[in-house]
Amino acid sequence: LVVPDFASFCTEIDQLYAELLTDTRGAVADYIPQLARVDPDQFAIAVCTVDGQRHVVGDASSKFCVQSVSKAVSYCLALEEHGPDVVHQHIGREPSGVSFNSLTLNKSGRPHNPMINAGAIMSCSLIKPKDNLADRFDHVSDTWKRLAGGRPVGFHNSVYLSERDTADRNFALGYSMREQHAFPAGTDLVQTLEFYFQSCSVELDAEMMAIAAATFADGGICPLTGDKVFNTQTVQHCLSLMSSCGMYDFSGEFAFTIGLPAKSGVSGALMVVVPGLMGICVWSPRLGNTVRGIEFCRKLVERYNVHPHDAA
Ligand code: GLN
């Protein structure tokens, strides 16, 4: 067994959950009206090991939008289709040091990395660009389904519509990249942005996201189905950039204190990968990055030697 005493690990997770439940710091994202209306008290933690053992505590069956956690999957899909050389002609791979939607590009007029909005919009432009939008969306939602052990994923239409209606910043990023000729030839900008908003509005629950994280932990193979969703190389590249860039302008601090590859989203979702061992999802809508999610990670590395540079 990968986690030898899974039962006592689960007890520990439940204890952490109880400790964190009283932490009500932070506030829900309010820049998209539909996100501002979610119940801020919701909280779930789910784990899935690479041999498929699972545990969930809290609001386990509530669904939430993946939001920026989609950026990891979109990057992987772009890599699978084009390989890293082509993808990184369009997207950098350095941390930006600024917030997720900052109006900034790197010195070559490219997005700093795939884990912030500009980079994720660019990844979307690289996913099946010749297909129609319906097929492209099916490709993304099928991929999430496979990552999550074959369970059907949802789509939050009102979040999508609300996001599209309040998207000036993302349009601004799109136009400034187009001005720099950053997109592949033939890119339809408006379609690309819509595809990006749709990818953010895919819905799953905490257990499904933990299974997806475990698929990343196992080099792209879903521990529940044995389905090889991504190539090992793709996963390696994605985890590297999640480690350096997955938490926006908190990425350096997170790498220092936690060290694990992770990706956060404004819905309060946090996907954490312990390579070779397990996937974790913490969902709690009150932000900085999800406050309880970060605290959970801090407590986890205090109790277990999962920090990658822990020599113990
Ligand atoms: N859909 C959000 C946006 O583009 C995603 C941002 C996020 O989760 N940080 O603004």
PDB file of C-alpha atoms and ligand atoms in Angstrom:
ATOM      1  CA  LEU A   1       0.000   0.000   0.000  1.00  0.00           C
ATOM      2  CA  VAL A   2       1.151   3.470  -0.842  1.00  0.00           C
ATOM      3  CA  VAL A   3      -0.051   5.091   2.372  1.00  0.00           C
ATOM      4  CA  PRO A   4       0.570   2.222   4.797  1.00  0.00           C
ATOM      5  CA  ASP A   5      -1.871   3.209   7.488  1.00  0.00           C
ATOM      6  CA  PHE A   6      -4.620   4.789   5.453  1.00  0.00           C
ATOM      7  CA  ALA A   7      -7.181   4.587   8.269  1.00  0.00           C
ATOM      8  CA  SER A   8      -5.149   6.744  10.635  1.00  0.00           C
ATOM      9  CA  PHE A   9      -4.276   9.124   7.785  1.00  0.00           C
ATOM     10  CA  CYS A  10      -8.036   9.577   7.250  1.00  0.00           C
ATOM     11  CA  THR A  11      -8.546  10.275  10.952  1.00  0.00           C
ATOM     12  CA  GLU A  12      -5.852  12.929  10.715  1.00  0.00           C
ATOM     13  CA  ILE A  13      -7.541  14.487   7.680  1.00  0.00           C
ATOM     14  CA  ASP A  14     -10.820  14.627   9.610  1.00  0.00           C
ATOM     15  CA  GLN A  15      -9.034  16.346  12.486  1.00  0.00           C
ATOM     16  CA  LEU A  16      -7.506  18.907  10.151  1.00  0.00           C
ATOM     17  CA  TYR A  17     -10.950  19.483   8.667  1.00  0.00           C
ATOM     18  CA  ALA A  18     -12.425  20.164  12.114  1.00  0.00           C
ATOM     19  CA  GLU A  19      -9.596  22.564  12.984  1.00  0.00           C
ATOM     20  CA  LEU A  20     -10.002  24.488   9.759  1.00  0.00           C
ATOM     21  CA  LEU A  21     -13.769  24.711   9.902  1.00  0.00           C
ATOM     22  CA  THR A  22     -13.540  27.576  12.389  1.00  0.00           C
ATOM     23  CA  ASP A  23     -11.216  29.569  10.121  1.00  0.00           C
ATOM     24  CA  THR A  24     -13.519  32.031   8.370  1.00  0.00           C
ATOM     25  CA  ARG A  25     -10.889  34.473   7.127  1.00  0.00           C
ATOM     26  CA  GLY A  26     -11.087  35.664   3.544  1.00  0.00           C
ATOM     27  CA  ALA A  27     -14.017  36.438   1.258  1.00  0.00           C
ATOM     28  CA  VAL A  28     -15.588  34.837  -1.787  1.00  0.00           C
ATOM     29  CA  ALA A  29     -14.577  36.131  -5.202  1.00  0.00           C
ATOM     30  CA  ASP A  30     -16.904  38.939  -6.167  1.00  0.00           C
ATOM     31  CA  TYR A  31     -15.656  40.012  -9.564  1.00  0.00           C
ATOM     32  CA  ILE A  32     -18.074  37.602 -11.241  1.00  0.00           C
ATOM     33  CA  PRO A  33     -21.607  38.185  -9.878  1.00  0.00           C
ATOM     34  CA  GLN A  34     -22.480  34.492  -9.959  1.00  0.00           C
ATOM     35  CA  LEU A  35     -19.413  33.537  -7.943  1.00  0.00           C
ATOM     36  CA  ALA A  36     -20.203  36.174  -5.333  1.00  0.00           C
ATOM     37  CA  ARG A  37     -23.404  34.298  -4.483  1.00  0.00           C
ATOM     38  CA  VAL A  38     -21.915  30.966  -3.427  1.00  0.00           C
ATOM     39  CA  ASP A  39     -22.288  29.923   0.208  1.00  0.00           C
ATOM     40  CA  PRO A  40     -18.908  30.894   1.721  1.00  0.00           C
ATOM     41  CA  ASP A  41     -19.115  28.300   4.498  1.00  0.00           C
ATOM     42  CA  GLN A  42     -18.911  25.295   2.204  1.00  0.00           C
ATOM     43  CA  PHE A  43     -15.821  23.189   2.764  1.00  0.00           C
ATOM     44  CA  ALA A  44     -14.639  19.816   1.546  1.00  0.00           C
ATOM     45  CA  ILE A  45     -11.373  17.892   1.621  1.00  0.00           C
ATOM     46  CA  ALA A  46     -10.841  14.818  -0.544  1.00  0.00           C
ATOM     47  CA  VAL A  47      -7.813  12.574  -1.014  1.00  0.00           C
ATOM     48  CA  CYS A  48      -7.113   9.781  -3.470  1.00  0.00           C
ATOM     49  CA  THR A  49      -3.919   7.712  -3.406  1.00  0.00           C
ATOM     50  CA  VAL A  50      -2.218   6.426  -6.547  1.00  0.00           C
ATOM     51  CA  ASP A  51      -3.538   2.973  -5.664  1.00  0.00           C
ATOM     52  CA  GLY A  52      -7.084   4.310  -5.518  1.00  0.00           C
ATOM     53  CA  GLN A  53      -7.793   4.580  -1.779  1.00  0.00           C
ATOM     54  CA  ARG A  54     -10.120   7.504  -1.176  1.00  0.00           C
ATOM     55  CA  HIS A  55     -11.429   9.607   1.643  1.00  0.00           C
ATOM     56  CA  VAL A  56     -13.741  12.612   1.639  1.00  0.00           C
ATOM     57  CA  VAL A  57     -14.862  14.893   4.444  1.00  0.00           C
ATOM     58  CA  GLY A  58     -17.282  17.844   4.392  1.00  0.00           C
ATOM     59  CA  ASP A  59     -19.454  19.005   1.506  1.00  0.00           C
ATOM     60  CA  ALA A  60     -18.393  16.097  -0.610  1.00  0.00           C
ATOM     61  CA  SER A  61     -21.268  16.009  -3.048  1.00  0.00           C
ATOM     62  CA  SER A  62     -21.474  19.761  -3.745  1.00  0.00           C
ATOM     63  CA  LYS A  63     -20.229  20.683  -7.176  1.00  0.00           C
ATOM     64  CA  PHE A  64     -18.065  23.708  -7.870  1.00  0.00           C
ATOM     65  CA  CYS A  65     -16.485  25.253 -10.943  1.00  0.00           C
ATOM     66  CA  VAL A  66     -12.898  24.340 -11.631  1.00  0.00           C
ATOM     67  CA  GLN A  67     -12.091  27.954 -12.598  1.00  0.00           C
ATOM     68  CA  SER A  68      -8.328  28.342 -12.847  1.00  0.00           C
ATOM     69  CA  VAL A  69      -7.650  24.716 -12.027  1.00  0.00           C
ATOM     70  CA  SER A  70      -8.679  24.289 -15.673  1.00  0.00           C
ATOM     71  CA  LYS A  71      -5.427  26.018 -16.623  1.00  0.00           C
ATOM     72  CA  ALA A  72      -3.443  22.900 -15.718  1.00  0.00           C
ATOM     73  CA  VAL A  73      -5.636  20.695 -17.892  1.00  0.00           C
ATOM     74  CA  SER A  74      -5.692  23.127 -20.829  1.00  0.00           C
ATOM     75  CA  TYR A  75      -1.890  23.321 -20.722  1.00  0.00           C
ATOM     76  CA  CYS A  76      -1.659  19.508 -20.769  1.00  0.00           C
ATOM     77  CA  LEU A  77      -4.035  19.298 -23.723  1.00  0.00           C
ATOM     78  CA  ALA A  78      -1.984  21.864 -25.644  1.00  0.00           C
ATOM     79  CA  LEU A  79       1.202  19.888 -24.852  1.00  0.00           C
ATOM     80  CA  GLU A  80      -0.317  16.591 -25.931  1.00  0.00           C
ATOM     81  CA  GLU A  81      -1.348  18.097 -29.228  1.00  0.00           C
ATOM     82  CA  HIS A  82       1.740  20.132 -30.120  1.00  0.00           C
ATOM     83  CA  GLY A  83       4.601  19.191 -27.797  1.00  0.00           C
ATOM     84  CA  PRO A  84       6.496  21.601 -25.528  1.00  0.00           C
ATOM     85  CA  ASP A  85       8.571  23.297 -28.246  1.00  0.00           C
ATOM     86  CA  VAL A  86       5.574  24.603 -30.140  1.00  0.00           C
ATOM     87  CA  VAL A  87       3.536  25.402 -27.025  1.00  0.00           C
ATOM     88  CA  HIS A  88       6.385  27.419 -25.550  1.00  0.00           C
ATOM     89  CA  GLN A  89       6.772  29.477 -28.686  1.00  0.00           C
ATOM     90  CA  HIS A  90       3.453  30.934 -27.559  1.00  0.00           C
ATOM     91  CA  ILE A  91       3.688  30.792 -23.746  1.00  0.00           C
ATOM     92  CA  GLY A  92       6.603  31.426 -21.385  1.00  0.00           C
ATOM     93  CA  ARG A  93       7.478  29.308 -18.400  1.00  0.00           C
ATOM     94  CA  GLU A  94       8.624  31.785 -15.790  1.00  0.00           C
ATOM     95  CA  PRO A  95       6.607  32.889 -12.771  1.00  0.00           C
ATOM     96  CA  SER A  96       5.017  36.294 -13.300  1.00  0.00           C
ATOM     97  CA  GLY A  97       5.056  37.428  -9.676  1.00  0.00           C
ATOM     98  CA  VAL A  98       1.775  39.246 -10.227  1.00  0.00           C
ATOM     99  CA  SER A  99      -1.897  38.421  -9.842  1.00  0.00           C
ATOM    100  CA  PHE A 100      -3.784  36.004 -12.097  1.00  0.00           C
ATOM    101  CA  ASN A 101      -5.339  38.579 -14.375  1.00  0.00           C
ATOM    102  CA  SER A 102      -2.640  41.264 -14.464  1.00  0.00           C
ATOM    103  CA  LEU A 103      -2.404  43.085 -17.720  1.00  0.00           C
ATOM    104  CA  THR A 104       1.141  42.028 -18.381  1.00  0.00           C
ATOM    105  CA  LEU A 105       3.100  39.969 -20.878  1.00  0.00           C
ATOM    106  CA  ASN A 106       6.764  38.954 -20.878  1.00  0.00           C
ATOM    107  CA  LYS A 107       9.558  40.683 -22.822  1.00  0.00           C
ATOM    108  CA  SER A 108       8.662  38.733 -25.962  1.00  0.00           C
ATOM    109  CA  GLY A 109       5.023  39.773 -25.783  1.00  0.00           C
ATOM    110  CA  ARG A 110       3.976  36.281 -24.666  1.00  0.00           C
ATOM    111  CA  PRO A 111       2.135  35.254 -21.506  1.00  0.00           C
ATOM    112  CA  HIS A 112       4.545  34.601 -18.630  1.00  0.00           C
ATOM    113  CA  ASN A 113       3.292  31.051 -18.054  1.00  0.00           C
ATOM    114  CA  PRO A 114       0.254  28.814 -18.652  1.00  0.00           C
ATOM    115  CA  MET A 115      -1.025  29.089 -15.058  1.00  0.00           C
ATOM    116  CA  ILE A 116      -2.285  32.679 -15.276  1.00  0.00           C
ATOM    117  CA  ASN A 117      -5.135  33.969 -17.412  1.00  0.00           C
ATOM    118  CA  ALA A 118      -3.142  35.141 -20.425  1.00  0.00           C
ATOM    119  CA  GLY A 119      -1.317  31.822 -20.636  1.00  0.00           C
ATOM    120  CA  ALA A 120      -4.488  29.799 -20.253  1.00  0.00           C
ATOM    121  CA  ILE A 121      -6.205  31.795 -22.979  1.00  0.00           C
ATOM    122  CA  MET A 122      -3.210  30.950 -25.167  1.00  0.00           C
ATOM    123  CA  SER A 123      -3.410  27.241 -24.237  1.00  0.00           C
ATOM    124  CA  CYS A 124      -7.064  27.291 -25.275  1.00  0.00           C
ATOM    125  CA  SER A 125      -6.109  28.715 -28.670  1.00  0.00           C
ATOM    126  CA  LEU A 126      -3.884  25.654 -29.163  1.00  0.00           C
ATOM    127  CA  ILE A 127      -6.510  22.995 -28.315  1.00  0.00           C
ATOM    128  CA  LYS A 128      -8.037  21.485 -31.472  1.00  0.00           C
ATOM    129  CA  PRO A 129      -8.080  24.879 -33.192  1.00  0.00           C
ATOM    130  CA  LYS A 130      -9.552  23.508 -36.427  1.00  0.00           C
ATOM    131  CA  ASP A 131     -12.586  21.928 -34.743  1.00  0.00           C
ATOM    132  CA  ASN A 132     -15.836  23.666 -33.918  1.00  0.00           C
ATOM    133  CA  LEU A 133     -16.363  25.003 -30.425  1.00  0.00           C
ATOM    134  CA  ALA A 134     -18.758  22.215 -29.431  1.00  0.00           C
ATOM    135  CA  ASP A 135     -16.201  19.522 -30.214  1.00  0.00           C
ATOM    136  CA  ARG A 136     -13.447  21.472 -28.514  1.00  0.00           C
ATOM    137  CA  PHE A 137     -15.523  21.781 -25.358  1.00  0.00           C
ATOM    138  CA  ASP A 138     -16.388  18.065 -25.465  1.00  0.00           C
ATOM    139  CA  HIS A 139     -12.675  17.340 -25.674  1.00  0.00           C
ATOM    140  CA  VAL A 140     -12.023  19.353 -22.498  1.00  0.00           C
ATOM    141  CA  SER A 141     -14.949  17.924 -20.545  1.00  0.00           C
ATOM    142  CA  ASP A 142     -14.164  14.351 -21.684  1.00  0.00           C
ATOM    143  CA  THR A 143     -10.617  14.864 -20.456  1.00  0.00           C
ATOM    144  CA  TRP A 144     -11.827  15.994 -17.017  1.00  0.00           C
ATOM    145  CA  LYS A 145     -14.142  12.980 -16.953  1.00  0.00           C
ATOM    146  CA  ARG A 146     -11.276  10.610 -17.689  1.00  0.00           C
ATOM    147  CA  LEU A 147      -9.045  12.323 -15.131  1.00  0.00           C
ATOM    148  CA  ALA A 148     -11.835  11.940 -12.548  1.00  0.00           C
ATOM    149  CA  GLY A 149     -12.266   8.196 -12.964  1.00  0.00           C
ATOM    150  CA  GLY A 150     -14.952   8.300 -15.637  1.00  0.00           C
ATOM    151  CA  ARG A 151     -17.500  10.254 -13.627  1.00  0.00           C
ATOM    152  CA  PRO A 152     -19.562  12.736 -15.605  1.00  0.00           C
ATOM    153  CA  VAL A 153     -18.612  16.379 -15.146  1.00  0.00           C
ATOM    154  CA  GLY A 154     -21.056  19.283 -15.093  1.00  0.00           C
ATOM    155  CA  PHE A 155     -21.108  22.755 -16.573  1.00  0.00           C
ATOM    156  CA  HIS A 156     -22.223  25.872 -14.709  1.00  0.00           C
ATOM    157  CA  ASN A 157     -23.960  27.843 -17.399  1.00  0.00           C
ATOM    158  CA  SER A 158     -24.762  30.942 -15.349  1.00  0.00           C
ATOM    159  CA  VAL A 159     -21.151  31.279 -14.158  1.00  0.00           C
ATOM    160  CA  TYR A 160     -20.087  31.006 -17.778  1.00  0.00           C
ATOM    161  CA  LEU A 161     -22.582  33.668 -18.903  1.00  0.00           C
ATOM    162  CA  SER A 162     -21.740  35.906 -15.985  1.00  0.00           C
ATOM    163  CA  GLU A 163     -18.032  35.588 -16.627  1.00  0.00           C
ATOM    164  CA  ARG A 164     -18.460  36.320 -20.317  1.00  0.00           C
ATOM    165  CA  ASP A 165     -20.458  39.437 -19.485  1.00  0.00           C
ATOM    166  CA  THR A 166     -17.787  40.797 -17.150  1.00  0.00           C
ATOM    167  CA  ALA A 167     -14.741  39.842 -19.153  1.00  0.00           C
ATOM    168  CA  ASP A 168     -13.158  43.168 -20.018  1.00  0.00           C
ATOM    169  CA  ARG A 169      -9.826  42.195 -18.499  1.00  0.00           C
ATOM    170  CA  ASN A 170      -9.651  38.869 -20.308  1.00  0.00           C
ATOM    171  CA  PHE A 171     -10.593  40.581 -23.567  1.00  0.00           C
ATOM    172  CA  ALA A 172      -7.895  43.163 -22.891  1.00  0.00           C
ATOM    173  CA  LEU A 173      -5.357  40.361 -22.384  1.00  0.00           C
ATOM    174  CA  GLY A 174      -6.551  38.689 -25.563  1.00  0.00           C
ATOM    175  CA  TYR A 175      -6.250  41.860 -27.625  1.00  0.00           C
ATOM    176  CA  SER A 176      -2.838  42.732 -26.253  1.00  0.00           C
ATOM    177  CA  MET A 177      -1.587  39.251 -27.160  1.00  0.00           C
ATOM    178  CA  ARG A 178      -3.094  39.586 -30.603  1.00  0.00           C
ATOM    179  CA  GLU A 179      -1.401  42.947 -31.011  1.00  0.00           C
ATOM    180  CA  GLN A 180       1.910  41.157 -30.283  1.00  0.00           C
ATOM    181  CA  HIS A 181       1.131  38.412 -32.836  1.00  0.00           C
ATOM    182  CA  ALA A 182       1.360  35.907 -30.013  1.00  0.00           C
ATOM    183  CA  PHE A 183      -1.454  33.615 -31.177  1.00  0.00           C
ATOM    184  CA  PRO A 184      -1.076  30.829 -33.742  1.00  0.00           C
ATOM    185  CA  ALA A 185      -2.028  31.977 -37.258  1.00  0.00           C
ATOM    186  CA  GLY A 186      -5.757  31.824 -37.881  1.00  0.00           C
ATOM    187  CA  THR A 187      -6.853  32.133 -34.227  1.00  0.00           C
ATOM    188  CA  ASP A 188     -10.354  33.486 -33.711  1.00  0.00           C
ATOM    189  CA  LEU A 189      -9.961  35.593 -30.575  1.00  0.00           C
ATOM    190  CA  VAL A 190     -13.587  35.789 -29.489  1.00  0.00           C
ATOM    191  CA  GLN A 191     -14.055  32.037 -29.887  1.00  0.00           C
ATOM    192  CA  THR A 192     -10.853  31.401 -27.992  1.00  0.00           C
ATOM    193  CA  LEU A 193     -12.033  33.563 -25.080  1.00  0.00           C
ATOM    194  CA  GLU A 194     -15.420  31.845 -25.019  1.00  0.00           C
ATOM    195  CA  PHE A 195     -13.685  28.495 -24.983  1.00  0.00           C
ATOM    196  CA  TYR A 196     -11.553  29.695 -22.068  1.00  0.00           C
ATOM    197  CA  PHE A 197     -14.620  30.865 -20.084  1.00  0.00           C
ATOM    198  CA  GLN A 198     -16.334  27.545 -20.772  1.00  0.00           C
ATOM    199  CA  SER A 199     -13.285  25.603 -19.619  1.00  0.00           C
ATOM    200  CA  CYS A 200     -13.382  27.556 -16.318  1.00  0.00           C
ATOM    201  CA  SER A 201     -17.068  26.676 -15.815  1.00  0.00           C
ATOM    202  CA  VAL A 202     -16.639  22.904 -15.858  1.00  0.00           C
ATOM    203  CA  GLU A 203     -18.039  21.593 -12.582  1.00  0.00           C
ATOM    204  CA  LEU A 204     -16.980  18.709 -10.406  1.00  0.00           C
ATOM    205  CA  ASP A 205     -17.006  17.739  -6.759  1.00  0.00           C
ATOM    206  CA  ALA A 206     -14.061  17.463  -4.384  1.00  0.00           C
ATOM    207  CA  GLU A 207     -13.679  13.714  -4.728  1.00  0.00           C
ATOM    208  CA  MET A 208     -13.547  13.970  -8.515  1.00  0.00           C
ATOM    209  CA  MET A 209     -10.884  16.663  -8.323  1.00  0.00           C
ATOM    210  CA  ALA A 210      -8.863  14.528  -5.892  1.00  0.00           C
ATOM    211  CA  ILE A 211      -9.032  11.615  -8.350  1.00  0.00           C
ATOM    212  CA  ALA A 212      -7.868  13.973 -11.116  1.00  0.00           C
ATOM    213  CA  ALA A 213      -5.006  15.085  -8.850  1.00  0.00           C
ATOM    214  CA  ALA A 214      -4.132  11.435  -8.222  1.00  0.00           C
ATOM    215  CA  THR A 215      -4.020  10.912 -11.988  1.00  0.00           C
ATOM    216  CA  PHE A 216      -1.396  13.671 -12.090  1.00  0.00           C
ATOM    217  CA  ALA A 217       0.380  12.055  -9.121  1.00  0.00           C
ATOM    218  CA  ASP A 218       0.560   8.801 -11.064  1.00  0.00           C
ATOM    219  CA  GLY A 219       2.137  10.239 -14.219  1.00  0.00           C
ATOM    220  CA  GLY A 220      -1.145  10.600 -16.110  1.00  0.00           C
ATOM    221  CA  ILE A 221      -2.737   7.226 -15.380  1.00  0.00           C
ATOM    222  CA  CYS A 222      -6.072   7.334 -13.556  1.00  0.00           C
ATOM    223  CA  PRO A 223      -5.760   5.139 -10.470  1.00  0.00           C
ATOM    224  CA  LEU A 224      -9.401   4.042 -10.620  1.00  0.00           C
ATOM    225  CA  THR A 225      -9.645   3.093 -14.277  1.00  0.00           C
ATOM    226  CA  GLY A 226      -6.046   2.564 -15.463  1.00  0.00           C
ATOM    227  CA  ASP A 227      -6.826   4.991 -18.301  1.00  0.00           C
ATOM    228  CA  LYS A 228      -3.672   6.756 -19.534  1.00  0.00           C
ATOM    229  CA  VAL A 229      -5.040  10.271 -19.877  1.00  0.00           C
ATOM    230  CA  PHE A 230      -1.769  12.174 -20.373  1.00  0.00           C
ATOM    231  CA  ASN A 231       1.782  11.207 -21.277  1.00  0.00           C
ATOM    232  CA  THR A 232       4.320  11.087 -18.480  1.00  0.00           C
ATOM    233  CA  GLN A 233       6.273  13.969 -20.063  1.00  0.00           C
ATOM    234  CA  THR A 234       3.152  16.132 -20.278  1.00  0.00           C
ATOM    235  CA  VAL A 235       2.433  15.569 -16.594  1.00  0.00           C
ATOM    236  CA  GLN A 236       6.031  16.288 -15.669  1.00  0.00           C
ATOM    237  CA  HIS A 237       5.961  19.638 -17.486  1.00  0.00           C
ATOM    238  CA  CYS A 238       2.623  20.555 -15.955  1.00  0.00           C
ATOM    239  CA  LEU A 239       3.695  19.670 -12.403  1.00  0.00           C
ATOM    240  CA  SER A 240       6.898  21.695 -12.837  1.00  0.00           C
ATOM    241  CA  LEU A 241       4.917  24.779 -13.753  1.00  0.00           C
ATOM    242  CA  MET A 242       2.313  24.152 -11.059  1.00  0.00           C
ATOM    243  CA  SER A 243       5.217  24.102  -8.571  1.00  0.00           C
ATOM    244  CA  SER A 244       6.631  27.405  -9.769  1.00  0.00           C
ATOM    245  CA  CYS A 245       3.502  29.237 -10.954  1.00  0.00           C
ATOM    246  CA  GLY A 246       0.346  27.441  -9.766  1.00  0.00           C
ATOM    247  CA  MET A 247      -0.641  29.838  -6.982  1.00  0.00           C
ATOM    248  CA  TYR A 248      -0.433  33.174  -8.848  1.00  0.00           C
ATOM    249  CA  ASP A 249       1.475  35.826  -6.907  1.00  0.00           C
ATOM    250  CA  PHE A 250       1.648  33.488  -3.894  1.00  0.00           C
ATOM    251  CA  SER A 251       3.558  30.854  -5.877  1.00  0.00           C
ATOM    252  CA  GLY A 252       6.983  31.611  -4.430  1.00  0.00           C
ATOM    253  CA  GLU A 253       5.700  31.606  -0.867  1.00  0.00           C
ATOM    254  CA  PHE A 254       3.799  28.374  -1.504  1.00  0.00           C
ATOM    255  CA  ALA A 255       6.866  26.728  -3.048  1.00  0.00           C
ATOM    256  CA  PHE A 256       8.925  27.782  -0.034  1.00  0.00           C
ATOM    257  CA  THR A 257       6.550  26.598   2.657  1.00  0.00           C
ATOM    258  CA  ILE A 258       4.726  23.699   0.986  1.00  0.00           C
ATOM    259  CA  GLY A 259       6.816  22.792  -2.061  1.00  0.00           C
ATOM    260  CA  LEU A 260       4.120  20.693  -3.726  1.00  0.00           C
ATOM    261  CA  PRO A 261       2.707  21.275  -7.204  1.00  0.00           C
ATOM    262  CA  ALA A 262      -0.728  22.831  -6.790  1.00  0.00           C
ATOM    263  CA  LYS A 263      -3.282  24.862  -8.703  1.00  0.00           C
ATOM    264  CA  SER A 264      -5.866  27.165  -7.213  1.00  0.00           C
ATOM    265  CA  GLY A 265      -9.009  28.725  -8.662  1.00  0.00           C
ATOM    266  CA  VAL A 266     -11.272  31.612  -7.680  1.00  0.00           C
ATOM    267  CA  SER A 267     -14.089  29.207  -6.839  1.00  0.00           C
ATOM    268  CA  GLY A 268     -11.986  28.202  -3.825  1.00  0.00           C
ATOM    269  CA  ALA A 269     -10.824  24.983  -5.431  1.00  0.00           C
ATOM    270  CA  LEU A 270      -7.286  23.810  -4.782  1.00  0.00           C
ATOM    271  CA  MET A 271      -5.780  20.786  -6.483  1.00  0.00           C
ATOM    272  CA  VAL A 272      -2.601  19.514  -4.813  1.00  0.00           C
ATOM    273  CA  VAL A 273      -0.401  16.724  -6.141  1.00  0.00           C
ATOM    274  CA  VAL A 274       1.961  14.627  -4.053  1.00  0.00           C
ATOM    275  CA  PRO A 275       3.861  12.984  -6.929  1.00  0.00           C
ATOM    276  CA  GLY A 276       3.942   9.206  -6.725  1.00  0.00           C
ATOM    277  CA  LEU A 277       1.717   9.208  -3.674  1.00  0.00           C
ATOM    278  CA  MET A 278      -1.652  10.938  -3.846  1.00  0.00           C
ATOM    279  CA  GLY A 279      -3.902  13.695  -5.073  1.00  0.00           C
ATOM    280  CA  ILE A 280      -5.717  16.108  -2.792  1.00  0.00           C
ATOM    281  CA  CYS A 281      -8.539  18.569  -3.329  1.00  0.00           C
ATOM    282  CA  VAL A 282      -9.478  21.237  -0.830  1.00  0.00           C
ATOM    283  CA  TRP A 283     -12.495  23.352  -1.664  1.00  0.00           C
ATOM    284  CA  SER A 284     -13.444  26.364   0.417  1.00  0.00           C
ATOM    285  CA  PRO A 285     -14.675  29.505  -1.356  1.00  0.00           C
ATOM    286  CA  ARG A 286     -13.189  32.150   0.958  1.00  0.00           C
ATOM    287  CA  LEU A 287     -10.083  33.544  -0.729  1.00  0.00           C
ATOM    288  CA  GLY A 288      -6.839  34.941  -0.845  1.00  0.00           C
ATOM    289  CA  ASN A 289      -6.031  31.764  -2.634  1.00  0.00           C
ATOM    290  CA  THR A 290      -8.478  29.548  -0.703  1.00  0.00           C
ATOM    291  CA  VAL A 291      -7.566  30.358   2.907  1.00  0.00           C
ATOM    292  CA  ARG A 292      -8.482  26.956   4.298  1.00  0.00           C
ATOM    293  CA  GLY A 293      -6.771  25.261   1.371  1.00  0.00           C
ATOM    294  CA  ILE A 294      -3.461  26.961   2.118  1.00  0.00           C
ATOM    295  CA  GLU A 295      -3.784  26.307   5.850  1.00  0.00           C
ATOM    296  CA  PHE A 296      -4.549  22.666   5.142  1.00  0.00           C
ATOM    297  CA  CYS A 297      -1.336  22.375   3.130  1.00  0.00           C
ATOM    298  CA  ARG A 298       0.679  24.058   5.877  1.00  0.00           C
ATOM    299  CA  LYS A 299      -0.650  21.627   8.456  1.00  0.00           C
ATOM    300  CA  LEU A 300      -0.108  18.679   6.153  1.00  0.00           C
ATOM    301  CA  VAL A 301       3.604  19.432   5.686  1.00  0.00           C
ATOM    302  CA  GLU A 302       3.941  19.985   9.437  1.00  0.00           C
ATOM    303  CA  ARG A 303       2.611  16.497  10.124  1.00  0.00           C
ATOM    304  CA  TYR A 304       3.943  14.492   7.188  1.00  0.00           C
ATOM    305  CA  ASN A 305       7.215  14.688   5.321  1.00  0.00           C
ATOM    306  CA  VAL A 306       5.589  15.477   1.979  1.00  0.00           C
ATOM    307  CA  HIS A 307       7.581  18.648   1.247  1.00  0.00           C
ATOM    308  CA  PRO A 308       9.661  17.508  -1.751  1.00  0.00           C
ATOM    309  CA  HIS A 309      12.834  18.922  -0.215  1.00  0.00           C
ATOM    310  CA  ASP A 310      12.254  17.370   3.195  1.00  0.00           C
ATOM    311  CA  ALA A 311      15.340  15.265   3.819  1.00  0.00           C
ATOM    312  CA  ALA A 312      13.816  13.498   6.846  1.00  0.00           C
TER     313      ALA A 312
HETATM  314  N1  GLN B   1     -12.398  32.471 -14.891  1.00  0.00           N
HETATM  315  C1  GLN B   1     -11.539  33.247 -14.087  1.00  0.00           C
HETATM  316  C2  GLN B   1     -11.032  34.466 -14.861  1.00  0.00           C
HETATM  317  O1  GLN B   1     -10.582  34.336 -15.958  1.00  0.00           O
HETATM  318  C3  GLN B   1     -10.455  32.369 -13.635  1.00  0.00           C
HETATM  319  C4  GLN B   1      -9.614  33.030 -12.678  1.00  0.00           C
HETATM  320  C5  GLN B   1      -9.220  32.219 -11.506  1.00  0.00           C
HETATM  321  O2  GLN B   1      -9.736  31.162 -11.112  1.00  0.00           O
HETATM  322  N2  GLN B   1      -8.269  32.806 -10.864  1.00  0.00           N
HETATM  323  O3  GLN B   1     -11.075  35.572 -14.395  1.00  0.00           O
END
